[in-house]
PDB file of C-alpha atoms and ligand atoms in Angstrom:
ATOM      1  CA  MET U   1      -4.610  -3.858  -8.181  1.00  0.00           C
ATOM      2  CA  LEU U   2      -2.652  -6.726  -6.656  1.00  0.00           C
ATOM      3  CA  ASN U   3      -3.692  -8.764  -3.624  1.00  0.00           C
ATOM      4  CA  ILE U   4      -1.418 -10.418  -1.045  1.00  0.00           C
ATOM      5  CA  ALA U   5      -1.410 -13.713  -2.982  1.00  0.00           C
ATOM      6  CA  ASP U   6      -0.286 -11.830  -6.136  1.00  0.00           C
ATOM      7  CA  VAL U   7       2.567 -10.249  -4.172  1.00  0.00           C
ATOM      8  CA  GLU U   8       3.625 -13.706  -2.979  1.00  0.00           C
ATOM      9  CA  LEU U   9       3.499 -15.002  -6.555  1.00  0.00           C
ATOM     10  CA  LEU U  10       5.674 -12.119  -7.778  1.00  0.00           C
ATOM     11  CA  PHE U  11       8.349 -12.949  -5.208  1.00  0.00           C
ATOM     12  CA  CYS U  12       8.097 -16.672  -6.075  1.00  0.00           C
ATOM     13  CA  ARG U  13       8.446 -16.006  -9.810  1.00  0.00           C
ATOM     14  CA  HIS U  14      11.024 -13.205  -9.813  1.00  0.00           C
ATOM     15  CA  GLY U  15      12.518 -13.082  -6.302  1.00  0.00           C
ATOM     16  CA  ALA U  16      15.457 -15.321  -7.213  1.00  0.00           C
ATOM     17  CA  SER U  17      16.825 -12.757  -9.662  1.00  0.00           C
ATOM     18  CA  GLN U  18      19.982 -11.040  -8.547  1.00  0.00           C
ATOM     19  CA  TYR U  19      19.756  -7.556  -7.067  1.00  0.00           C
ATOM     20  CA  SER U  20      21.796  -5.483  -9.548  1.00  0.00           C
ATOM     21  CA  GLY U  21      25.380  -5.045  -8.440  1.00  0.00           C
ATOM     22  CA  GLU U  22      24.790  -6.567  -4.954  1.00  0.00           C
ATOM     23  CA  PRO U  23      25.475 -10.021  -3.402  1.00  0.00           C
ATOM     24  CA  VAL U  24      21.764 -10.745  -2.701  1.00  0.00           C
ATOM     25  CA  THR U  25      18.660 -11.749  -4.645  1.00  0.00           C
ATOM     26  CA  GLN U  26      15.594  -9.503  -4.888  1.00  0.00           C
ATOM     27  CA  LEU U  27      13.809 -11.680  -2.315  1.00  0.00           C
ATOM     28  CA  GLN U  28      16.768 -11.647   0.118  1.00  0.00           C
ATOM     29  CA  HIS U  29      16.989  -7.863  -0.196  1.00  0.00           C
ATOM     30  CA  ALA U  30      13.258  -7.440   0.519  1.00  0.00           C
ATOM     31  CA  LEU U  31      13.342  -9.842   3.487  1.00  0.00           C
ATOM     32  CA  GLN U  32      16.500  -8.271   4.934  1.00  0.00           C
ATOM     33  CA  THR U  33      15.044  -4.744   4.702  1.00  0.00           C
ATOM     34  CA  ALA U  34      11.820  -5.865   6.431  1.00  0.00           C
ATOM     35  CA  HIS U  35      13.810  -7.848   9.013  1.00  0.00           C
ATOM     36  CA  LEU U  36      16.013  -4.871   9.953  1.00  0.00           C
ATOM     37  CA  ALA U  37      12.853  -2.734  10.314  1.00  0.00           C
ATOM     38  CA  GLU U  38      11.228  -5.379  12.481  1.00  0.00           C
ATOM     39  CA  GLN U  39      14.308  -5.641  14.686  1.00  0.00           C
ATOM     40  CA  SER U  40      14.108  -1.879  15.229  1.00  0.00           C
ATOM     41  CA  GLY U  41      10.490  -2.201  16.398  1.00  0.00           C
ATOM     42  CA  ALA U  42       8.799  -0.735  13.294  1.00  0.00           C
ATOM     43  CA  GLY U  43       5.023  -1.243  12.966  1.00  0.00           C
ATOM     44  CA  ASP U  44       3.177  -3.308  10.349  1.00  0.00           C
ATOM     45  CA  GLU U  45       2.895  -0.457   7.831  1.00  0.00           C
ATOM     46  CA  LEU U  46       6.587   0.452   7.823  1.00  0.00           C
ATOM     47  CA  VAL U  47       7.702  -3.211   7.822  1.00  0.00           C
ATOM     48  CA  THR U  48       5.382  -3.798   4.847  1.00  0.00           C
ATOM     49  CA  ALA U  49       6.757  -0.754   3.003  1.00  0.00           C
ATOM     50  CA  CYS U  50      10.253  -2.185   3.607  1.00  0.00           C
ATOM     51  CA  LEU U  51       9.251  -5.589   2.231  1.00  0.00           C
ATOM     52  CA  LEU U  52       7.713  -4.054  -0.889  1.00  0.00           C
ATOM     53  CA  HIS U  53       9.926  -0.999  -1.478  1.00  0.00           C
ATOM     54  CA  ASP U  54      11.605  -2.516  -4.564  1.00  0.00           C
ATOM     55  CA  LEU U  55       8.566  -4.397  -5.887  1.00  0.00           C
ATOM     56  CA  GLY U  56       8.831  -2.145  -8.960  1.00  0.00           C
ATOM     57  CA  HIS U  57      11.964  -4.113  -9.933  1.00  0.00           C
ATOM     58  CA  LEU U  58       9.895  -7.315 -10.007  1.00  0.00           C
ATOM     59  CA  LEU U  59       7.004  -5.752 -11.933  1.00  0.00           C
ATOM     60  CA  ASN U  60       9.215  -4.025 -14.484  1.00  0.00           C
ATOM     61  CA  ASP U  61      12.399  -5.999 -15.031  1.00  0.00           C
ATOM     62  CA  GLN U  62      14.986  -3.741 -16.696  1.00  0.00           C
ATOM     63  CA  GLY U  63      17.611  -6.489 -16.871  1.00  0.00           C
ATOM     64  CA  GLU U  64      21.036  -6.502 -15.314  1.00  0.00           C
ATOM     65  CA  THR U  65      22.301  -3.246 -13.707  1.00  0.00           C
ATOM     66  CA  PRO U  66      20.278  -0.655 -15.695  1.00  0.00           C
ATOM     67  CA  SER U  67      22.305   2.146 -14.049  1.00  0.00           C
ATOM     68  CA  LEU U  68      25.378   0.946 -15.981  1.00  0.00           C
ATOM     69  CA  ARG U  69      23.394   1.621 -19.166  1.00  0.00           C
ATOM     70  CA  GLY U  70      22.440   5.107 -17.972  1.00  0.00           C
ATOM     71  CA  ILE U  71      18.832   4.135 -17.195  1.00  0.00           C
ATOM     72  CA  ASP U  72      16.900   5.406 -14.159  1.00  0.00           C
ATOM     73  CA  ASP U  73      14.266   2.690 -13.824  1.00  0.00           C
ATOM     74  CA  THR U  74      11.999   4.894 -11.573  1.00  0.00           C
ATOM     75  CA  HIS U  75      11.133   1.704  -9.706  1.00  0.00           C
ATOM     76  CA  GLN U  76       9.945   3.681  -6.643  1.00  0.00           C
ATOM     77  CA  TYR U  77       6.857   4.757  -8.605  1.00  0.00           C
ATOM     78  CA  PHE U  78       6.246   1.663 -10.695  1.00  0.00           C
ATOM     79  CA  ALA U  79       4.600  -0.470  -7.987  1.00  0.00           C
ATOM     80  CA  ILE U  80       2.360   2.303  -6.610  1.00  0.00           C
ATOM     81  CA  PRO U  81      -0.654   1.870  -8.974  1.00  0.00           C
ATOM     82  CA  PHE U  82      -0.549  -1.894  -8.331  1.00  0.00           C
ATOM     83  CA  LEU U  83      -0.607  -1.415  -4.547  1.00  0.00           C
ATOM     84  CA  ARG U  84      -3.062   1.487  -4.322  1.00  0.00           C
ATOM     85  CA  GLY U  85      -6.277   0.181  -2.773  1.00  0.00           C
ATOM     86  CA  LEU U  86      -4.411  -2.702  -1.142  1.00  0.00           C
ATOM     87  CA  PHE U  87      -2.433  -0.712   1.458  1.00  0.00           C
ATOM     88  CA  PRO U  88      -2.897   2.671   3.185  1.00  0.00           C
ATOM     89  CA  GLY U  89      -1.157   5.805   1.946  1.00  0.00           C
ATOM     90  CA  THR U  90       1.544   5.593   4.621  1.00  0.00           C
ATOM     91  CA  VAL U  91       2.823   2.342   3.054  1.00  0.00           C
ATOM     92  CA  LEU U  92       2.682   3.736  -0.493  1.00  0.00           C
ATOM     93  CA  ASP U  93       4.321   7.050   0.430  1.00  0.00           C
ATOM     94  CA  ALA U  94       7.298   5.428   2.159  1.00  0.00           C
ATOM     95  CA  ILE U  95       7.874   3.289  -0.958  1.00  0.00           C
ATOM     96  CA  LYS U  96       7.480   6.268  -3.300  1.00  0.00           C
ATOM     97  CA  LEU U  97       9.918   8.436  -1.314  1.00  0.00           C
ATOM     98  CA  HIS U  98      12.689   5.891  -0.697  1.00  0.00           C
ATOM     99  CA  VAL U  99      14.820   7.139  -3.598  1.00  0.00           C
ATOM    100  CA  ASP U 100      14.419  10.790  -2.612  1.00  0.00           C
ATOM    101  CA  ALA U 101      15.373   9.717   0.939  1.00  0.00           C
ATOM    102  CA  LYS U 102      18.792   8.744  -0.437  1.00  0.00           C
ATOM    103  CA  ARG U 103      19.123  12.178  -2.071  1.00  0.00           C
ATOM    104  CA  TYR U 104      18.148  13.703   1.302  1.00  0.00           C
ATOM    105  CA  LEU U 105      20.577  11.606   3.360  1.00  0.00           C
ATOM    106  CA  CYS U 106      23.486  12.507   1.074  1.00  0.00           C
ATOM    107  CA  GLN U 107      22.745  16.182   1.715  1.00  0.00           C
ATOM    108  CA  ALA U 108      22.183  15.783   5.483  1.00  0.00           C
ATOM    109  CA  ASN U 109      25.187  13.535   6.109  1.00  0.00           C
ATOM    110  CA  PRO U 110      28.260  13.668   3.823  1.00  0.00           C
ATOM    111  CA  ASP U 111      29.526  10.368   5.323  1.00  0.00           C
ATOM    112  CA  TYR U 112      26.374   8.702   4.014  1.00  0.00           C
ATOM    113  CA  TYR U 113      27.385   9.296   0.406  1.00  0.00           C
ATOM    114  CA  ALA U 114      30.869   7.890   1.006  1.00  0.00           C
ATOM    115  CA  LYS U 115      29.383   4.634   2.341  1.00  0.00           C
ATOM    116  CA  LEU U 116      27.010   4.015  -0.600  1.00  0.00           C
ATOM    117  CA  SER U 117      27.743   1.029  -2.816  1.00  0.00           C
ATOM    118  CA  GLU U 118      29.211   1.820  -6.252  1.00  0.00           C
ATOM    119  CA  ASP U 119      25.955   0.957  -8.023  1.00  0.00           C
ATOM    120  CA  SER U 120      23.986   3.112  -5.587  1.00  0.00           C
ATOM    121  CA  LYS U 121      26.302   6.077  -6.318  1.00  0.00           C
ATOM    122  CA  LEU U 122      25.771   5.552 -10.026  1.00  0.00           C
ATOM    123  CA  SER U 123      21.988   5.389  -9.711  1.00  0.00           C
ATOM    124  CA  LEU U 124      21.992   8.472  -7.431  1.00  0.00           C
ATOM    125  CA  ALA U 125      23.355  10.583 -10.282  1.00  0.00           C
ATOM    126  CA  LEU U 126      20.660   9.217 -12.630  1.00  0.00           C
ATOM    127  CA  GLN U 127      17.977   9.910 -10.005  1.00  0.00           C
ATOM    128  CA  GLY U 128      18.816  13.627  -9.890  1.00  0.00           C
ATOM    129  CA  GLY U 129      21.814  13.673  -7.532  1.00  0.00           C
ATOM    130  CA  VAL U 130      22.206  15.037  -4.005  1.00  0.00           C
ATOM    131  CA  PHE U 131      19.447  17.411  -2.834  1.00  0.00           C
ATOM    132  CA  SER U 132      20.226  21.092  -2.235  1.00  0.00           C
ATOM    133  CA  ALA U 133      19.522  22.353   1.307  1.00  0.00           C
ATOM    134  CA  GLU U 134      16.206  23.796   0.065  1.00  0.00           C
ATOM    135  CA  GLN U 135      15.206  20.537  -1.634  1.00  0.00           C
ATOM    136  CA  ALA U 136      16.120  18.606   1.542  1.00  0.00           C
ATOM    137  CA  ALA U 137      13.936  20.869   3.689  1.00  0.00           C
ATOM    138  CA  ALA U 138      11.015  20.530   1.231  1.00  0.00           C
ATOM    139  CA  PHE U 139      11.465  16.752   1.212  1.00  0.00           C
ATOM    140  CA  MET U 140      11.232  16.521   4.996  1.00  0.00           C
ATOM    141  CA  ARG U 141       7.974  18.497   5.037  1.00  0.00           C
ATOM    142  CA  GLN U 142       6.254  15.646   3.191  1.00  0.00           C
ATOM    143  CA  HIS U 143       4.095  13.136   5.000  1.00  0.00           C
ATOM    144  CA  SER U 144       6.001   9.849   5.459  1.00  0.00           C
ATOM    145  CA  ALA U 145       9.413  11.451   4.764  1.00  0.00           C
ATOM    146  CA  ARG U 146      10.742  10.231   8.133  1.00  0.00           C
ATOM    147  CA  ASP U 147       9.480   6.701   7.433  1.00  0.00           C
ATOM    148  CA  ALA U 148      11.175   6.833   4.013  1.00  0.00           C
ATOM    149  CA  VAL U 149      14.484   7.895   5.604  1.00  0.00           C
ATOM    150  CA  MET U 150      14.330   5.007   8.092  1.00  0.00           C
ATOM    151  CA  LEU U 151      13.393   2.606   5.277  1.00  0.00           C
ATOM    152  CA  ARG U 152      16.351   3.861   3.271  1.00  0.00           C
ATOM    153  CA  GLN U 153      18.828   3.216   6.065  1.00  0.00           C
ATOM    154  CA  TRP U 154      17.625  -0.394   6.463  1.00  0.00           C
ATOM    155  CA  ASP U 155      17.590  -0.711   2.651  1.00  0.00           C
ATOM    156  CA  ASP U 156      21.290   0.205   2.522  1.00  0.00           C
ATOM    157  CA  LEU U 157      22.142  -2.479   5.099  1.00  0.00           C
ATOM    158  CA  ALA U 158      20.010  -5.153   3.390  1.00  0.00           C
ATOM    159  CA  LYS U 159      22.669  -6.299   0.952  1.00  0.00           C
ATOM    160  CA  GLN U 160      24.420  -8.916   3.118  1.00  0.00           C
ATOM    161  CA  ALA U 161      25.246 -12.262   1.568  1.00  0.00           C
ATOM    162  CA  ASP U 162      24.642 -14.298   4.742  1.00  0.00           C
ATOM    163  CA  LEU U 163      22.020 -12.457   6.804  1.00  0.00           C
ATOM    164  CA  GLU U 164      19.361 -14.855   8.132  1.00  0.00           C
ATOM    165  CA  THR U 165      15.782 -13.563   8.131  1.00  0.00           C
ATOM    166  CA  PRO U 166      12.270 -14.774   8.913  1.00  0.00           C
ATOM    167  CA  SER U 167      10.337 -16.183   5.933  1.00  0.00           C
ATOM    168  CA  LEU U 168       8.324 -14.359   3.291  1.00  0.00           C
ATOM    169  CA  ALA U 169       5.167 -15.849   4.897  1.00  0.00           C
ATOM    170  CA  HIS U 170       6.033 -14.126   8.185  1.00  0.00           C
ATOM    171  CA  PHE U 171       6.225 -10.705   6.532  1.00  0.00           C
ATOM    172  CA  LEU U 172       3.176 -11.309   4.319  1.00  0.00           C
ATOM    173  CA  ALA U 173       1.201 -11.964   7.524  1.00  0.00           C
ATOM    174  CA  ARG U 174       2.288  -8.524   8.768  1.00  0.00           C
ATOM    175  CA  ALA U 175       1.310  -7.043   5.378  1.00  0.00           C
ATOM    176  CA  GLU U 176      -2.092  -8.708   5.659  1.00  0.00           C
ATOM    177  CA  ARG U 177      -2.629  -7.047   9.032  1.00  0.00           C
ATOM    178  CA  CYS U 178      -2.284  -3.555   7.563  1.00  0.00           C
ATOM    179  CA  ALA U 179      -4.071  -4.282   4.245  1.00  0.00           C
ATOM    180  CA  LEU U 180      -7.142  -2.120   3.656  1.00  0.00           C
ATOM    181  CA  ALA U 181      -9.362  -5.157   3.009  1.00  0.00           C
ATOM    182  CA  HIS U 182      -8.343  -6.439   6.447  1.00  0.00           C
ATOM    183  CA  ALA U 183      -9.237  -3.110   8.049  1.00  0.00           C
ATOM    184  CA  ALA U 184     -12.661  -3.158   6.368  1.00  0.00           C
ATOM    185  CA  ALA U 185     -13.417  -6.780   7.356  1.00  0.00           C
TER     186      ALA U 185
HETATM  187 FE1  FE2 R   1      14.951   0.924  -4.373  1.00  0.00          FE
HETATM  188 FE1  FE2 R   2      16.201  -1.515  -1.996  1.00  0.00          FE
END
């Protein structure tokens, strides 16, 4: 299990790597997603899920643009065992469901698919493609599905070359506030 200092170290060591196919680094993408959530008034748990939603990329580096090599990196699941015990289930579930939220949004809103970046369209196919109506309904019955859909919409906007954000320390302080160790203290 990681602690908050380990999460900070991961971003310091690997955050400067480029986000595959996008004009931002991994750290910029994480900060921008959390920042957009914060601007929308999201609470500590959802802001923290936004900050950490792609932590799997940092823990399991698959190299440049794995989708171009036909690889689904399943990064939405990779970070979960490392974060279990550190954050409540609401944080973990929003992270775990953020890829399925894309499959849901493509089904619910055809315009959404058209606006996806090219790499995101490629990875969608590898991740199982657009949900059927039945799959979309089953998805939305899951706990944290709505959080995952909101996360996903900020995620899609968090690929801007020049978007200013608060620091990593600012968002780690919010993460600390919803950490389980904090709740028990
Ligand atoms: Fe992701
Ligand atoms: Fe992302």
